[in-house]
Amino acid sequence: MNFAAQFFYSRYLSERLERLFSPRPAIKDSEERDPFWERDELRLGPSQPGTSHKCGPLSNGAAGRRSTLIEPERLKDFGEEELLNGDVRVHETRMMEAPEIKLMDPPKTRRLSEFRTVPRPPLQYLRFEDISAAAFRIQSGIQKTPCTYSRLSKQYGMEIYLKKEHLHYTGSVKERGVLYLLTSLTQEQQRKGVIVASDCNFSMAVAHHAAELKIPVFVIMPSCCSSPRLRIYRDYGAMVISYGSTGCDSQNHARRLAKENGYLYLEEDEGAVYLAGLGTVGMEIYEQVPKVDAVVVPAAGQYGLLAGTAAAIKHLNPEILVIGTEPEGFPLLLQSLKTDSPIKDLHRNPNKKLFGDLQERSLGTQTFQIAKKLVDKVIPVSEENSLVAMLRFQEFERSTVDTEGAMGLAAILAGHLPELRGKKVVVVVSSANMEPELMRQCVDRALVLDDRVTKFSVQLGEWPGDMAKLLDVLSREDVRLLDVCHRRHGDKSNLFQAKVECVVETRDKTQSAQLRKTLNERYPSICWLDR
């Protein structure tokens, strides 16, 4: 018996003895009996059958059983003990062990060095989602340029399609990137305005589209810039300021004005927004030319076009080849790929008249990484092949493009892509911004390089009709006489002979070879001059 049961049992015995031996008061018939004193007659025997142990039947005026101070059920809380017939009966309790639960083996602890951390893939610098967003944003301000089948296809043994980006309003593909860049500016930046300081396709695109978007645009140009070019910027709606004698002077002045007045100084760089706008060319090519095998993109001074186009094309179809072309005199991307690092200064001086300020261009780290990952091949193109490609555009496509826009076709006609024979190839024609006088000089030079214009000198006697006979030979060979010079006093050793210099134009190389054969047989003293 535990302590609690002993306590209640001893209290019960003491209380009962006290009641039994105390004097009982007299009870009248009219008075009610006190239940307390009736407890003296409580029987200790068992109660009548069928009665409850809590409240038994009356026997000789006494209750059958008195309820305990604590309910028997509550006694179980103190050790499974039960009050029965006035006694406390102790039950032996046998503790049954619970079934053993077999636990799993704890996990084996490993050192921190044993855990291999899987690095998260880095965020892509230029995503296809960005290019798609750019295409949606600029669709109202940029025309969808055609991608047409070229008549040069049969001549070079492949299906050539020309993506004519030179048909934009400013004559350059850079309008795509510039428009998306300007529309991405904040309202505060658009309100204050933008400023540029270089005479290039990028600046022309900024001047045009900024004026269309009602953004104040300022153009700082050196004094050496030609008047027709300045007039073009003014016609676009830009505020043109002539400052300095070189491009560096105008750029420094533009940066200072931007800092003092809160303008946004813009220059062509490798920003993701600008590249996404240029990448829309790849989306249009994939849509316009089904089952294309290769895309040839010029990269002279516009490596962003190559990177953006490659990002779009490779996402849509990784099997399509992306080939870049750049000038042989300034192979910046090709040398960077060989050294596995973007080169900042190549120490080359390309022809400024043909390739603009190409030596001032640099290849950014992000653009280089995209080109390294996605561009399949980079081909250097000579200046001569670019000029001949310009001539082909004029003759077969009735289009006037500059040397940068013709470099894609130049790689094909030079025979640098024999693996594309019989394939479907798209050539991006990026720009057509060249002054008329320079264009005329380039065409003349291209005719010479293509063996279409020939210059020779021949010694003729002073007999009447000698000059007429020479002209008759040229007429029968169906060539075009461009220039003739008759010198009678040119050589002291031949006092009785005259020197005649002629410049003639032929249809092609075959006719030029036939002319050389005929004149060599008739005039043994003929001398062919290289222009």
PDB file of N, CA and C in Angstrom, residues 334-370:
ATOM      1  N   LEU A 334      39.594  36.688 -85.062  1.00  0.00           N
ATOM      2  CA  LEU A 334      40.348  35.479 -85.371  1.00  0.00           C
ATOM      3  C   LEU A 334      41.581  35.355 -84.477  1.00  0.00           C
ATOM      4  N   GLN A 335      42.293  36.438 -84.269  1.00  0.00           N
ATOM      5  CA  GLN A 335      43.459  36.401 -83.395  1.00  0.00           C
ATOM      6  C   GLN A 335      43.057  36.196 -81.937  1.00  0.00           C
ATOM      7  N   SER A 336      41.923  36.737 -81.554  1.00  0.00           N
ATOM      8  CA  SER A 336      41.464  36.541 -80.175  1.00  0.00           C
ATOM      9  C   SER A 336      41.106  35.078 -79.919  1.00  0.00           C
ATOM     10  N   LEU A 337      40.501  34.435 -80.905  1.00  0.00           N
ATOM     11  CA  LEU A 337      40.176  33.019 -80.747  1.00  0.00           C
ATOM     12  C   LEU A 337      41.443  32.166 -80.680  1.00  0.00           C
ATOM     13  N   LYS A 338      42.470  32.548 -81.388  1.00  0.00           N
ATOM     14  CA  LYS A 338      43.723  31.790 -81.355  1.00  0.00           C
ATOM     15  C   LYS A 338      44.406  31.928 -79.998  1.00  0.00           C
ATOM     16  N   THR A 339      44.334  33.108 -79.391  1.00  0.00           N
ATOM     17  CA  THR A 339      44.952  33.322 -78.078  1.00  0.00           C
ATOM     18  C   THR A 339      44.004  33.019 -76.927  1.00  0.00           C
ATOM     19  N   ASP A 340      42.735  32.681 -77.248  1.00  0.00           N
ATOM     20  CA  ASP A 340      41.725  32.357 -76.238  1.00  0.00           C
ATOM     21  C   ASP A 340      41.498  33.517 -75.274  1.00  0.00           C
ATOM     22  N   SER A 341      41.598  34.727 -75.780  1.00  0.00           N
ATOM     23  CA  SER A 341      41.364  35.904 -74.951  1.00  0.00           C
ATOM     24  C   SER A 341      41.116  37.090 -75.874  1.00  0.00           C
ATOM     25  N   PRO A 342      40.173  37.978 -75.520  1.00  0.00           N
ATOM     26  CA  PRO A 342      39.903  39.140 -76.388  1.00  0.00           C
ATOM     27  C   PRO A 342      41.093  40.091 -76.430  1.00  0.00           C
ATOM     28  N   ILE A 343      41.513  40.421 -77.632  1.00  0.00           N
ATOM     29  CA  ILE A 343      42.641  41.324 -77.831  1.00  0.00           C
ATOM     30  C   ILE A 343      42.136  42.758 -77.878  1.00  0.00           C
ATOM     31  N   LYS A 344      42.777  43.616 -77.106  1.00  0.00           N
ATOM     32  CA  LYS A 344      42.354  45.016 -77.057  1.00  0.00           C
ATOM     33  C   LYS A 344      43.009  45.859 -78.138  1.00  0.00           C
ATOM     34  N   ASP A 345      44.248  45.558 -78.458  1.00  0.00           N
ATOM     35  CA  ASP A 345      44.973  46.353 -79.464  1.00  0.00           C
ATOM     36  C   ASP A 345      45.707  45.390 -80.393  1.00  0.00           C
ATOM     37  N   LEU A 346      45.334  45.401 -81.662  1.00  0.00           N
ATOM     38  CA  LEU A 346      45.908  44.469 -82.633  1.00  0.00           C
ATOM     39  C   LEU A 346      47.124  45.045 -83.343  1.00  0.00           C
ATOM     40  N   HIS A 347      47.350  46.353 -83.207  1.00  0.00           N
ATOM     41  CA  HIS A 347      48.485  47.030 -83.854  1.00  0.00           C
ATOM     42  C   HIS A 347      48.438  46.838 -85.372  1.00  0.00           C
ATOM     43  N   ARG A 348      47.280  47.001 -85.930  1.00  0.00           N
ATOM     44  CA  ARG A 348      47.096  46.963 -87.382  1.00  0.00           C
ATOM     45  C   ARG A 348      46.413  48.261 -87.818  1.00  0.00           C
ATOM     46  N   ASN A 349      46.632  48.652 -89.044  1.00  0.00           N
ATOM     47  CA  ASN A 349      46.030  49.858 -89.597  1.00  0.00           C
ATOM     48  C   ASN A 349      45.257  49.517 -90.858  1.00  0.00           C
ATOM     49  N   PRO A 350      43.996  49.161 -90.746  1.00  0.00           N
ATOM     50  CA  PRO A 350      43.205  48.870 -91.945  1.00  0.00           C
ATOM     51  C   PRO A 350      42.902  50.141 -92.720  1.00  0.00           C
ATOM     52  N   ASN A 351      42.421  49.976 -93.933  1.00  0.00           N
ATOM     53  CA  ASN A 351      42.102  51.104 -94.787  1.00  0.00           C
ATOM     54  C   ASN A 351      40.923  51.884 -94.182  1.00  0.00           C
ATOM     55  N   LYS A 352      41.181  53.111 -93.745  1.00  0.00           N
ATOM     56  CA  LYS A 352      40.135  53.900 -93.098  1.00  0.00           C
ATOM     57  C   LYS A 352      39.009  54.256 -94.062  1.00  0.00           C
ATOM     58  N   LYS A 353      39.356  54.456 -95.337  1.00  0.00           N
ATOM     59  CA  LYS A 353      38.308  54.812 -96.286  1.00  0.00           C
ATOM     60  C   LYS A 353      37.328  53.664 -96.498  1.00  0.00           C
ATOM     61  N   LEU A 354      37.822  52.445 -96.445  1.00  0.00           N
ATOM     62  CA  LEU A 354      36.959  51.297 -96.711  1.00  0.00           C
ATOM     63  C   LEU A 354      36.287  50.749 -95.457  1.00  0.00           C
ATOM     64  N   PHE A 355      37.009  50.780 -94.337  1.00  0.00           N
ATOM     65  CA  PHE A 355      36.472  50.173 -93.123  1.00  0.00           C
ATOM     66  C   PHE A 355      36.295  51.165 -91.980  1.00  0.00           C
ATOM     67  N   GLY A 356      36.246  52.454 -92.309  1.00  0.00           N
ATOM     68  CA  GLY A 356      35.946  53.459 -91.294  1.00  0.00           C
ATOM     69  C   GLY A 356      36.975  53.475 -90.188  1.00  0.00           C
ATOM     70  N   ASP A 357      36.470  53.692 -88.954  1.00  0.00           N
ATOM     71  CA  ASP A 357      37.356  53.732 -87.785  1.00  0.00           C
ATOM     72  C   ASP A 357      37.426  52.353 -87.139  1.00  0.00           C
ATOM     73  N   LEU A 358      37.748  51.357 -87.956  1.00  0.00           N
ATOM     74  CA  LEU A 358      37.752  49.985 -87.472  1.00  0.00           C
ATOM     75  C   LEU A 358      38.814  49.764 -86.406  1.00  0.00           C
ATOM     76  N   GLN A 359      39.950  50.450 -86.502  1.00  0.00           N
ATOM     77  CA  GLN A 359      41.009  50.239 -85.539  1.00  0.00           C
ATOM     78  C   GLN A 359      40.630  50.740 -84.147  1.00  0.00           C
ATOM     79  N   GLU A 360      39.598  51.576 -84.050  1.00  0.00           N
ATOM     80  CA  GLU A 360      39.155  52.053 -82.746  1.00  0.00           C
ATOM     81  C   GLU A 360      38.172  51.096 -82.083  1.00  0.00           C
ATOM     82  N   ARG A 361      37.724  50.089 -82.797  1.00  0.00           N
ATOM     83  CA  ARG A 361      36.800  49.107 -82.240  1.00  0.00           C
ATOM     84  C   ARG A 361      37.556  48.117 -81.364  1.00  0.00           C
ATOM     85  N   SER A 362      36.894  47.632 -80.343  1.00  0.00           N
ATOM     86  CA  SER A 362      37.474  46.628 -79.469  1.00  0.00           C
ATOM     87  C   SER A 362      36.484  45.484 -79.304  1.00  0.00           C
ATOM     88  N   LEU A 363      37.002  44.335 -78.989  1.00  0.00           N
ATOM     89  CA  LEU A 363      36.191  43.140 -78.795  1.00  0.00           C
ATOM     90  C   LEU A 363      35.982  42.937 -77.305  1.00  0.00           C
ATOM     91  N   GLY A 364      34.709  43.043 -76.854  1.00  0.00           N
ATOM     92  CA  GLY A 364      34.409  42.897 -75.437  1.00  0.00           C
ATOM     93  C   GLY A 364      34.487  41.448 -74.977  1.00  0.00           C
ATOM     94  N   THR A 365      34.591  41.283 -73.670  1.00  0.00           N
ATOM     95  CA  THR A 365      34.710  39.943 -73.097  1.00  0.00           C
ATOM     96  C   THR A 365      33.459  39.118 -73.336  1.00  0.00           C
ATOM     97  N   GLN A 366      32.287  39.709 -73.117  1.00  0.00           N
ATOM     98  CA  GLN A 366      31.038  38.960 -73.278  1.00  0.00           C
ATOM     99  C   GLN A 366      30.811  38.584 -74.738  1.00  0.00           C
ATOM    100  N   THR A 367      31.056  39.527 -75.629  1.00  0.00           N
ATOM    101  CA  THR A 367      30.897  39.230 -77.054  1.00  0.00           C
ATOM    102  C   THR A 367      31.861  38.144 -77.500  1.00  0.00           C
ATOM    103  N   PHE A 368      33.072  38.196 -76.977  1.00  0.00           N
ATOM    104  CA  PHE A 368      34.052  37.160 -77.325  1.00  0.00           C
ATOM    105  C   PHE A 368      33.604  35.785 -76.826  1.00  0.00           C
ATOM    106  N   GLN A 369      33.071  35.726 -75.614  1.00  0.00           N
ATOM    107  CA  GLN A 369      32.635  34.437 -75.077  1.00  0.00           C
ATOM    108  C   GLN A 369      31.474  33.853 -75.887  1.00  0.00           C
ATOM    109  N   ILE A 370      30.551  34.710 -76.324  1.00  0.00           N
ATOM    110  CA  ILE A 370      29.438  34.225 -77.146  1.00  0.00           C
ATOM    111  C   ILE A 370      29.951  33.711 -78.482  1.00  0.00           C
TER     112      ILE A 370
END
